[in-house]
XYZ file of C-alpha atoms in Angstrom:
336
model
C 0.101 -0.208 -0.335
C 1.131 3.120 -0.933
C 1.066 6.431 1.801
C 1.429 10.036 1.516
C 3.728 12.117 4.108
C 4.291 15.754 4.132
C 7.669 15.901 3.688
C 10.956 18.842 3.604
C 12.043 20.230 -0.077
C 15.372 21.853 -0.105
C 16.144 24.000 -3.290
C 19.947 24.890 -3.717
C 20.565 28.413 -4.465
C 23.557 31.129 -4.707
C 22.485 32.237 -1.364
C 21.715 29.007 0.731
C 18.658 26.962 0.749
C 14.992 27.432 0.394
C 13.143 25.011 2.470
C 9.539 24.665 1.029
C 7.361 21.649 2.863
C 5.469 19.115 0.413
C 3.456 15.699 0.194
C 5.197 12.918 -1.417
C 4.475 8.904 -2.222
C 6.228 6.319 -0.032
C 6.480 3.095 -1.444
C 5.479 -0.445 -0.005
C 7.162 -1.681 2.782
C 9.524 -4.223 1.703
C 9.556 -7.289 3.954
C 12.458 -6.445 6.065
C 11.400 -2.413 6.844
C 9.574 -0.527 9.144
C 7.232 2.201 8.503
C 8.477 5.047 11.682
C 6.069 7.570 12.985
C 9.046 10.270 12.868
C 9.021 11.933 16.623
C 12.143 13.926 16.151
C 15.239 13.771 13.574
C 18.712 14.915 13.822
C 20.153 17.387 11.582
C 23.467 16.950 10.137
C 25.908 18.185 8.248
C 25.020 16.109 5.419
C 21.756 17.813 5.158
C 23.151 21.630 5.337
C 25.348 20.700 2.397
C 22.745 19.159 0.300
C 20.991 22.866 1.260
C 23.522 24.118 -1.101
C 23.756 21.532 -3.651
C 27.062 19.744 -2.565
C 25.890 16.388 -1.471
C 23.788 13.945 -3.488
C 22.067 11.135 -1.590
C 23.221 7.601 -2.468
C 21.150 6.059 -5.707
C 18.375 5.146 -6.247
C 17.197 6.428 -2.528
C 14.521 9.513 -2.129
C 16.094 13.047 -2.166
C 14.422 14.248 0.950
C 16.721 14.668 3.816
C 17.144 13.300 7.191
C 19.434 10.781 8.239
C 18.927 9.768 11.673
C 15.350 9.224 13.202
C 13.091 8.705 16.313
C 9.197 7.933 16.477
C 7.176 4.904 17.093
C 6.647 1.817 14.411
C 3.061 1.915 12.477
C 3.595 -1.078 10.505
C 6.394 -3.679 10.363
C 6.910 -5.964 6.874
C 6.356 -9.767 7.167
C 10.191 -10.361 7.818
C 11.202 -7.538 10.362
C 9.894 -10.721 13.177
C 11.967 -8.374 15.599
C 9.776 -5.378 15.671
C 6.088 -4.684 15.698
C 3.138 -1.625 15.490
C 3.752 0.374 19.023
C 7.737 0.291 19.579
C 9.738 2.540 20.165
C 12.658 2.646 18.484
C 15.662 4.990 16.772
C 17.746 4.190 14.034
C 19.762 5.785 10.845
C 17.726 6.006 7.428
C 19.503 5.985 3.591
C 16.832 9.785 3.520
C 13.659 10.835 3.995
C 13.726 11.608 7.987
C 12.280 15.014 7.686
C 9.217 13.103 7.024
C 5.944 12.655 9.194
C 6.646 9.212 8.740
C 9.671 6.788 6.787
C 10.623 3.606 6.045
C 13.524 1.688 8.156
C 15.635 -0.991 7.518
C 13.947 -3.104 10.598
C 18.061 -4.443 11.140
C 19.318 -0.684 11.977
C 15.846 0.079 14.228
C 16.952 0.154 18.153
C 14.671 0.200 21.138
C 15.002 3.778 22.403
C 17.019 3.420 26.114
C 14.881 3.696 28.962
C 14.185 7.388 30.259
C 15.477 9.075 26.897
C 13.192 11.948 25.366
C 12.778 11.328 21.348
C 14.823 14.230 20.810
C 17.648 12.300 22.642
C 17.005 9.436 20.724
C 17.466 11.398 17.341
C 20.476 12.953 18.442
C 22.093 9.325 19.241
C 22.349 6.875 16.320
C 24.748 8.974 13.409
C 27.051 10.140 16.049
C 27.798 7.457 18.331
C 27.741 4.709 15.503
C 30.408 7.169 13.471
C 32.397 7.489 16.430
C 32.403 3.842 17.386
C 33.619 3.128 13.559
C 36.258 5.781 13.910
C 37.687 5.168 17.477
C 36.883 1.435 17.380
C 36.640 -0.050 14.469
C 38.969 1.444 12.355
C 41.153 3.663 14.885
C 41.612 0.919 17.677
C 42.408 2.899 20.500
C 43.513 2.074 23.527
C 43.570 3.662 27.156
C 46.283 6.272 27.090
C 46.569 7.278 23.805
C 46.519 10.241 22.061
C 43.284 10.896 19.460
C 42.795 14.803 18.364
C 39.252 15.223 17.238
C 38.783 18.065 14.631
C 35.086 20.311 14.880
C 34.875 18.622 18.324
C 32.012 21.176 19.253
C 29.683 19.846 16.749
C 27.740 17.021 16.998
C 29.309 14.659 15.415
C 32.754 16.180 17.376
C 31.380 15.820 21.124
C 30.341 12.470 20.482
C 33.458 11.315 19.977
C 35.508 13.430 22.520
C 33.036 11.637 24.979
C 33.236 8.115 23.890
C 36.893 8.768 23.367
C 37.290 9.583 26.669
C 35.397 6.425 27.759
C 38.117 4.626 26.029
C 40.656 6.034 28.110
C 41.846 8.140 25.222
C 43.586 11.289 25.923
C 41.574 13.734 23.980
C 42.716 16.712 22.462
C 40.034 18.791 20.658
C 40.806 21.505 18.110
C 37.609 23.985 17.844
C 37.515 28.105 16.357
C 35.555 28.800 18.844
C 37.281 30.067 22.332
C 33.775 29.679 24.016
C 33.089 26.068 23.628
C 36.318 25.169 25.533
C 34.903 24.655 28.586
C 31.776 22.326 27.274
C 34.432 21.034 25.486
C 36.690 20.226 28.848
C 32.935 18.757 30.498
C 32.684 16.353 27.492
C 36.242 14.677 28.533
C 38.620 16.645 26.474
C 41.654 16.796 28.074
C 43.537 20.013 25.967
C 41.737 22.110 23.501
C 43.471 23.717 20.535
C 41.405 27.259 19.849
C 43.958 28.346 17.208
C 42.029 28.553 13.672
C 44.167 26.937 10.635
C 46.359 24.378 10.022
C 49.282 25.335 12.572
C 47.510 23.140 14.884
C 50.071 20.188 14.703
C 52.800 22.513 16.388
C 50.662 22.520 19.911
C 49.692 18.573 19.207
C 52.986 17.702 18.829
C 54.202 19.814 21.362
C 51.634 17.960 24.251
C 52.888 14.633 23.079
C 56.309 15.823 23.433
C 57.112 15.559 19.632
C 56.153 12.357 19.218
C 52.791 12.872 17.994
C 49.453 11.450 18.072
C 48.488 7.933 17.756
C 45.258 8.629 15.982
C 43.434 11.988 14.110
C 39.887 11.720 13.713
C 38.949 14.803 10.679
C 35.633 15.920 9.868
C 37.191 18.908 7.378
C 39.608 17.637 5.072
C 40.901 20.022 2.716
C 43.904 22.201 4.049
C 43.764 20.052 7.027
C 44.513 16.421 5.682
C 48.718 17.741 5.231
C 48.861 19.206 9.017
C 47.253 15.853 10.005
C 50.067 13.586 8.941
C 52.246 15.902 10.696
C 50.513 15.483 13.960
C 50.586 12.200 13.810
C 53.194 9.762 15.188
C 54.931 7.091 12.917
C 52.503 4.329 11.913
C 49.393 6.785 13.206
C 46.114 6.827 11.988
C 44.073 9.410 10.156
C 39.881 8.923 9.970
C 39.202 10.887 7.395
C 35.125 11.250 8.122
C 34.370 14.944 6.684
C 35.032 17.580 4.139
C 34.030 20.595 5.933
C 36.821 22.429 4.383
C 36.955 20.950 0.992
C 36.631 17.965 -0.595
C 40.705 18.251 -2.996
C 43.482 18.882 -1.330
C 47.079 18.789 -2.356
C 48.954 15.629 -0.492
C 52.528 15.861 0.710
C 53.021 11.733 0.057
C 57.004 12.156 1.497
C 55.729 12.478 4.606
C 52.268 10.308 4.421
C 55.239 7.712 3.333
C 57.827 8.558 5.725
C 55.787 8.482 8.641
C 54.078 5.203 7.526
C 50.701 7.431 8.294
C 47.476 5.131 7.568
C 44.675 7.002 6.238
C 41.312 5.399 7.051
C 38.080 6.707 5.355
C 35.101 6.663 7.060
C 31.455 7.182 5.119
C 27.909 5.535 6.548
C 25.706 6.690 4.583
C 27.466 5.362 1.049
C 27.929 1.119 2.921
C 25.719 -1.035 1.531
C 22.421 -2.494 3.230
C 24.460 -5.338 4.965
C 27.477 -3.219 6.111
C 25.474 -0.667 7.548
C 23.681 -3.565 9.733
C 27.574 -4.694 10.525
C 27.819 -1.269 11.922
C 25.240 -1.595 14.314
C 26.172 -4.923 15.177
C 29.679 -3.603 16.330
C 28.481 -1.000 18.258
C 26.390 -3.028 20.411
C 28.916 -6.100 20.796
C 31.305 -2.921 22.213
C 29.271 -1.229 24.289
C 26.143 -3.466 24.962
C 22.778 -2.822 26.801
C 21.471 0.641 27.052
C 22.711 1.182 31.158
C 25.919 1.515 29.311
C 24.959 4.640 27.010
C 24.734 7.276 29.506
C 28.193 8.393 29.425
C 27.827 9.035 26.016
C 24.025 10.448 26.236
C 23.925 13.029 23.201
C 24.701 16.481 24.047
C 21.494 18.813 22.581
C 22.297 22.593 21.750
C 18.362 23.457 20.729
C 15.282 21.876 19.203
C 13.732 23.338 16.528
C 10.084 22.435 15.372
C 9.973 20.655 11.815
C 7.843 23.814 10.775
C 10.973 26.181 11.454
C 13.333 24.188 9.813
C 15.146 26.855 8.430
C 15.596 28.484 11.333
C 17.625 25.366 12.232
C 19.873 25.097 8.849
C 20.911 28.638 9.791
C 22.212 27.992 13.174
C 24.060 24.931 11.769
C 25.184 27.256 8.850
C 26.654 29.858 11.631
C 28.799 26.776 13.667
C 27.390 28.772 16.625
C 26.229 25.678 18.234
C 28.049 22.963 20.682
C 26.000 19.613 20.238
C 23.434 18.213 17.876
C 20.531 20.086 16.640
C 17.387 18.491 16.502
C 13.655 18.727 14.957
C 10.738 17.879 16.693
C 7.648 16.848 14.647
C 5.383 15.635 17.428
C 1.728 17.376 16.757
C 3.204 18.602 13.528
C 0.806 20.991 11.658
C 3.304 22.613 7.896
C 1.949 24.728 5.264
C 3.347 26.384 2.043
């Protein structure tokens, strides 16, 4: 059965994106999918980049933005036997989260931890799954090892800082906003580098007595890649998880080879269905049940109603936030 739902459309313009609301059709559920009544959705940089025409959803996926949601199950496909109507769930979706209802792979749907709001649950999955892949799966971060977290005050960055501290890492956080330093220290950052620009690696080398960091989690890319290489110890790992500073750079291959640095790309959205399911399995294998989630509880900067997504996008564009920006879809009425 096809369904109609209200969703957000974003039209690219040179001055940014224009938000409008529309009706769109949902295709029938497949056997392993859930139909979820969306009550909250996390806002991510991918949504902002899509707004500016700089990011395209995966092939054959919806153009409606929104990649992490929380809500309750309206309907379950025949093969989605682990869930039933009424279950409160959250998780990552390929797109379509900025809609009143959304389809979700049942294997990606996780039960909302006891005592958490729908807004907290919506702010959790993309950040925590990315953090676990960066720090545990790829980075193999051990207690006492130094990790640099770029764009640390972002929703993704704050989660990486919190998880790195839970793992016993020595956390060096970078931010261009001095006003955010105290909050990052509360989350567990041992050192804050506030210098704007690529010279940050001098501070990293000084703080590690010239050895360099064991791991860099980079959401910036662009001009920062070579500086990341210089900030790492010999044999260190660079997790390339974003391109906020640009998608291309001129790479110093001599330094890369001479220092035996490992560059590891990380993305969730472009993974296959089975790869995404494996990401969720690895997260639960490492962190277990919901009581262990408490140290990783997401930091939410602001919650905006579905009818005012434009303000949420403007806040993310300003980079004045610390933590996640969340869209609430409870009791939503939109027009225009």
